[in-house]
Amino acid sequence: KKNNPIRVAVFDRNGSSPFCITDAIEALKIDPEIIPSLISASDIMLGKADQFDALLFPGGSGRSETGSLGELGQQKVIDYVKQKGNVVIGICAGAYILTETPAYPSLALSGAEAIDIEHDHRGHGIVKFSLSDKGKRIFPELSSYPVLYSQYYEGPVLIRAKKSKFRYIELATMLSDVHTVKGAPANMTNNRPFILMTEIGKGRTASFVGHPEATPGMRWMVPRMVRYLLGRELIHYSKQLVRPDLYKREILFTDALLKKQRNARLNLLKSKQEKLEAMQTLVQISAWSAKKWIPPMVRSRDPEVRLAAARWTLHLERTDAIRDLEAAVQSETNAAIKKKLDAILKDLINIYEGINRKK
């Protein structure tokens, strides 16, 4: 039963990355009191944002998001924060649009500006970051870790905005130097803000440069941030979800690793053994699109492949694939595989169980 629910609206126009919307919604669902919904630019123009405690702008394309809002919609969002005292969170592209960046359609709601945007296509992978003292107070489960890991996909390089009257608090710092794409300069992403928070008029904003919502074991950071910004009770999430030990090293997608990823994807169409090895490879290298390529493999002709795909889907915390597993269980004709698939399905459905309240 939800007690005094927290309503969060996720903006539904983000360019070419619908999975970023899904990832944000599924991460918010971790919290039993958060009710995520989609919101459009027309909804915002009609004042429907006022029904929500917070807005979230997901990854994708910042220019597409602000372009969809239009100038009047952008002003509505600015007023939503400054005048009405509400909360806005930006992830990757969403963090871009909260900046105050010259020659970029941004909302000036973070006290930061993005630099080196001409090399925005700089690379992706699992990156290293560290929490500040303030960050450790918001995420105490991570306070003993000097280095943490998260998915990152060409997020903004942030500095303090030269003309802004707002000053952000840096909650986490990027440690990885991402420049795997030819032409991208070195020493640009490292030692820059990775998560920041800003008091804006009556409201608050937070910006995630990376993608914790798309990182198994770290997705809970997004609902935790929502609670903190709103001044709500901070609850502790299931150990199935708080898994900072899942990643042990940085994984940047060099040309060699991109080739390995391409080969693995092609092998998903080959023999049973090649399919099994390909799925394992995609998870081991933390491929960004593993979440897209692996869950459909529960519809493979081979029962061992179906079972392996289900296990990896659970490992990746793909709660958006529950319906896929339900269909796989219902249509399974191998009794032994069916029993195992059903157990995995139950684990996926119950992945958010065991949440403990703690002040």
XYZ file of C-alpha atoms in Angstrom:
359
model
C 0.000 0.000 0.000
C 1.362 3.382 -0.991
C 1.372 5.983 1.759
C 1.378 9.598 0.571
C 2.701 8.696 -2.900
C 5.370 10.670 -4.712
C 4.307 11.485 -8.253
C 7.110 11.851 -10.804
C 6.566 12.796 -14.439
C 9.066 11.487 -17.026
C 9.292 13.569 -20.182
C 8.311 11.453 -23.169
C 10.277 13.100 -25.981
C 13.975 12.335 -25.939
C 15.141 11.926 -29.491
C 16.083 8.423 -30.575
C 16.414 6.557 -27.278
C 13.100 5.175 -25.983
C 15.017 2.829 -23.687
C 16.190 5.866 -21.695
C 12.551 6.622 -20.888
C 11.931 2.995 -19.924
C 15.070 2.873 -17.784
C 14.003 5.998 -15.888
C 10.488 4.717 -15.255
C 11.669 1.276 -14.133
C 14.257 2.814 -11.789
C 11.603 5.025 -10.202
C 9.388 1.971 -9.673
C 12.005 0.597 -7.282
C 10.483 2.866 -4.651
C 7.097 1.593 -3.433
C 5.795 5.122 -2.908
C 6.880 6.631 -6.231
C 4.319 6.631 -9.033
C 6.000 7.434 -12.366
C 3.992 8.699 -15.339
C 4.787 10.051 -18.781
C 4.306 13.735 -19.510
C 4.393 15.522 -22.860
C 5.155 19.091 -23.872
C 1.451 19.708 -24.462
C 0.701 18.389 -20.951
C 3.216 20.829 -19.528
C 1.669 23.698 -21.507
C -1.751 22.752 -20.087
C -0.418 22.992 -16.526
C -0.470 19.264 -15.843
C 3.066 19.316 -14.409
C 1.537 20.880 -11.289
C -0.008 17.477 -10.508
C 3.486 16.060 -9.977
C 6.095 16.445 -7.246
C 8.973 16.178 -9.694
C 9.822 16.148 -13.389
C 12.532 13.942 -14.864
C 14.190 14.579 -18.211
C 15.764 11.294 -19.391
C 18.692 10.544 -21.636
C 18.440 10.794 -25.401
C 18.857 14.158 -27.130
C 18.838 17.385 -25.153
C 18.112 19.426 -28.260
C 15.136 17.188 -29.047
C 13.772 17.573 -25.527
C 14.042 21.361 -25.406
C 12.927 21.574 -29.040
C 9.807 19.600 -28.150
C 9.111 21.885 -25.196
C 9.449 25.033 -27.304
C 10.190 28.390 -25.722
C 6.886 28.611 -23.845
C 7.186 25.065 -22.540
C 10.731 25.739 -21.381
C 9.495 28.750 -19.420
C 6.807 26.588 -17.820
C 9.511 24.221 -16.554
C 11.598 27.130 -15.263
C 8.582 28.497 -13.377
C 7.782 25.004 -12.092
C 11.113 25.051 -10.256
C 11.835 28.684 -9.410
C 8.365 29.940 -8.547
C 6.463 26.817 -7.513
C 9.269 25.179 -5.567
C 9.238 21.864 -7.372
C 11.984 19.418 -8.343
C 13.524 18.606 -11.733
C 16.057 15.861 -12.399
C 18.083 15.537 -15.584
C 19.918 12.401 -16.721
C 22.623 12.704 -19.407
C 20.747 14.669 -22.107
C 18.467 15.870 -19.325
C 21.531 17.174 -17.486
C 22.503 19.042 -20.660
C 19.192 20.899 -20.788
C 19.415 21.956 -17.130
C 22.678 23.771 -17.850
C 23.279 27.365 -18.851
C 25.287 26.661 -21.985
C 25.919 29.323 -24.648
C 24.474 28.454 -28.068
C 22.634 25.453 -26.625
C 18.885 25.394 -25.872
C 19.142 25.032 -22.099
C 17.059 26.033 -19.073
C 19.705 27.497 -16.706
C 18.467 25.377 -13.800
C 21.681 23.786 -12.512
C 24.318 26.507 -12.203
C 26.491 24.536 -14.628
C 27.437 24.888 -18.258
C 28.510 22.184 -20.687
C 31.852 22.540 -22.451
C 33.454 20.766 -25.403
C 30.019 20.055 -26.848
C 31.633 19.858 -30.287
C 33.070 16.510 -29.099
C 29.877 15.278 -27.506
C 30.371 11.995 -29.397
C 33.325 11.013 -27.192
C 32.627 7.439 -26.086
C 30.762 5.264 -23.612
C 31.090 2.378 -21.196
C 31.353 1.649 -17.480
C 33.084 4.610 -15.850
C 34.549 5.328 -12.440
C 33.242 7.962 -10.057
C 33.612 8.924 -6.407
C 31.176 10.482 -3.950
C 31.756 13.736 -2.099
C 31.040 13.924 1.645
C 27.595 15.313 0.829
C 27.037 12.515 -1.672
C 27.933 9.936 0.960
C 25.287 11.359 3.281
C 22.628 10.965 0.585
C 23.867 7.503 -0.449
C 25.266 6.053 2.811
C 25.183 2.538 1.355
C 28.053 3.647 -0.885
C 30.028 5.662 1.666
C 32.752 3.034 2.174
C 33.569 2.798 -1.546
C 36.408 5.078 -2.728
C 35.576 4.191 -6.351
C 32.155 3.351 -7.810
C 30.989 2.436 -11.312
C 28.150 3.462 -13.593
C 27.079 3.314 -17.209
C 28.008 6.465 -19.126
C 27.050 7.369 -22.672
C 28.497 10.651 -23.968
C 27.150 12.744 -21.114
C 27.931 16.448 -20.682
C 31.264 17.789 -19.459
C 30.202 20.284 -16.814
C 31.842 23.326 -15.217
C 30.374 26.162 -13.170
C 28.382 28.504 -15.402
C 30.216 31.801 -15.678
C 27.172 34.050 -15.346
C 24.872 31.958 -13.183
C 23.763 33.226 -9.773
C 23.163 29.621 -8.697
C 25.923 27.416 -7.299
C 25.646 23.675 -7.451
C 26.836 21.182 -4.854
C 28.954 18.417 -6.353
C 27.732 15.068 -5.033
C 29.970 12.875 -7.189
C 33.034 13.342 -9.385
C 33.827 11.547 -12.641
C 37.186 9.760 -12.497
C 37.306 8.226 -15.982
C 38.910 9.931 -18.962
C 36.601 9.049 -21.844
C 37.945 9.815 -25.319
C 37.665 6.558 -27.240
C 36.155 8.245 -30.309
C 38.727 9.657 -32.705
C 39.105 13.416 -32.318
C 37.758 13.603 -28.767
C 40.346 15.280 -26.511
C 41.869 13.601 -23.478
C 41.582 14.921 -19.894
C 38.145 16.383 -20.487
C 35.696 14.163 -18.589
C 37.874 13.220 -15.625
C 37.650 15.282 -12.433
C 34.381 16.856 -13.598
C 31.021 16.733 -11.834
C 29.220 13.404 -12.202
C 26.209 14.145 -9.986
C 25.258 17.611 -8.818
C 22.433 19.281 -6.925
C 21.312 22.902 -7.012
C 18.942 25.136 -5.068
C 17.017 27.129 -7.713
C 14.699 29.787 -6.315
C 12.094 27.881 -4.298
C 12.942 24.562 -5.934
C 15.758 22.111 -6.462
C 17.371 20.292 -9.364
C 19.765 17.376 -9.717
C 21.867 16.343 -12.696
C 23.308 12.904 -13.473
C 26.029 12.963 -16.135
C 25.995 9.171 -16.343
C 23.243 6.559 -16.317
C 22.770 4.946 -12.896
C 19.180 4.169 -13.920
C 20.620 1.858 -16.601
C 23.241 0.277 -14.336
C 22.327 -2.952 -12.523
C 22.945 -2.532 -8.821
C 22.845 1.275 -8.996
C 19.361 2.096 -10.349
C 18.059 2.855 -6.850
C 20.160 6.038 -6.798
C 17.499 7.777 -8.891
C 14.510 7.270 -6.547
C 16.784 8.019 -3.587
C 17.650 11.368 -5.173
C 13.972 12.111 -5.761
C 13.267 11.534 -2.075
C 16.193 13.669 -0.960
C 15.317 16.613 -3.179
C 11.712 16.535 -1.958
C 12.743 16.322 1.686
C 11.032 12.960 2.068
C 12.032 10.096 4.332
C 15.020 8.204 2.940
C 14.202 4.503 2.796
C 16.703 1.731 2.224
C 16.256 -0.520 -0.754
C 16.591 -4.275 -1.179
C 20.039 -5.862 -1.254
C 19.005 -7.321 -4.593
C 19.096 -3.768 -5.921
C 21.935 -2.146 -3.960
C 24.872 -3.954 -5.559
C 27.886 -1.618 -5.796
C 30.183 -4.661 -5.876
C 28.778 -5.794 -9.215
C 31.423 -3.846 -11.146
C 35.114 -4.027 -10.341
C 36.712 -2.131 -13.202
C 36.326 0.542 -15.841
C 35.159 -0.733 -19.245
C 35.525 1.825 -22.056
C 34.343 0.876 -25.530
C 37.434 1.075 -27.678
C 37.306 0.012 -31.325
C 38.387 -3.493 -30.279
C 35.587 -3.773 -27.735
C 33.038 -2.384 -30.196
C 34.116 -5.113 -32.631
C 33.691 -7.730 -29.904
C 30.205 -6.373 -29.205
C 29.250 -6.483 -32.910
C 30.449 -10.075 -33.205
C 28.510 -11.096 -30.108
C 25.353 -9.534 -31.474
C 25.776 -11.396 -34.772
C 26.353 -14.645 -32.868
C 22.917 -14.301 -31.272
C 21.645 -15.569 -34.642
C 23.924 -18.620 -34.864
C 24.269 -21.959 -33.067
C 23.071 -22.689 -29.549
C 26.592 -22.530 -28.116
C 27.354 -19.310 -29.947
C 24.132 -17.774 -28.618
C 24.974 -18.774 -25.051
C 28.506 -17.412 -25.327
C 27.295 -14.209 -27.007
C 24.865 -13.398 -24.194
C 27.546 -14.013 -21.596
C 29.971 -11.773 -23.501
C 27.449 -8.942 -23.785
C 26.897 -8.999 -20.033
C 30.590 -9.363 -19.181
C 31.541 -6.322 -21.258
C 28.498 -4.396 -19.964
C 27.251 -3.665 -23.467
C 24.829 -0.730 -23.446
C 22.376 -2.616 -25.656
C 22.483 -5.917 -23.755
C 19.183 -4.797 -22.237
C 17.732 -4.641 -25.753
C 19.247 -7.774 -27.249
C 19.078 -10.336 -24.428
C 15.434 -10.362 -23.184
C 14.030 -11.296 -26.643
C 16.234 -14.415 -26.552
C 13.656 -15.977 -24.200
C 11.848 -16.657 -27.490
C 14.712 -18.721 -28.912
C 13.908 -22.166 -30.323
C 16.422 -23.731 -27.954
C 15.298 -24.277 -24.332
C 18.812 -23.787 -22.900
C 19.059 -20.446 -24.653
C 15.642 -19.421 -23.340
C 16.711 -20.274 -19.794
C 20.055 -18.470 -20.066
C 18.340 -15.392 -21.496
C 15.933 -15.359 -18.555
C 18.804 -15.598 -16.066
C 20.680 -12.734 -17.703
C 17.476 -10.674 -17.853
C 17.164 -11.076 -14.077
C 20.839 -10.201 -13.608
C 20.305 -7.008 -15.636
C 17.241 -6.145 -13.498
C 15.105 -5.797 -16.626
C 11.756 -5.463 -14.905
C 10.405 -4.076 -18.175
C 10.775 -7.640 -19.518
C 8.378 -9.225 -17.005
C 5.756 -9.680 -19.716
C 8.347 -11.378 -21.927
C 9.101 -13.885 -19.187
C 5.417 -14.413 -18.430
C 4.821 -15.305 -22.069
C 7.895 -17.549 -22.069
C 6.635 -19.447 -19.030
C 3.133 -19.853 -20.429
C 4.352 -21.112 -23.806
C 7.155 -23.357 -22.489
C 6.652 -27.051 -23.341
C 9.750 -28.432 -21.580
C 8.573 -29.123 -18.002
C 12.011 -28.779 -16.391
C 12.774 -25.523 -18.205
C 9.284 -24.226 -17.442
C 9.837 -24.718 -13.700
C 13.153 -22.874 -13.814
C 11.736 -20.058 -15.953
C 8.865 -19.647 -13.520
C 11.277 -19.343 -10.586
C 13.267 -16.660 -12.446
C 10.056 -14.832 -13.312
C 9.054 -14.771 -9.646
C 12.475 -13.424 -8.699
C 12.109 -10.669 -11.306
C 8.623 -9.761 -10.119
C 9.765 -9.769 -6.497
C 12.991 -7.888 -7.174
C 11.719 -4.876 -5.235
C 10.726 -6.843 -2.135
C 12.373 -6.443 1.246
C 12.522 -2.663 1.372
C 13.391 -1.411 4.854
C 12.414 1.933 6.253
C 15.085 3.938 7.925
C 15.178 7.585 8.882
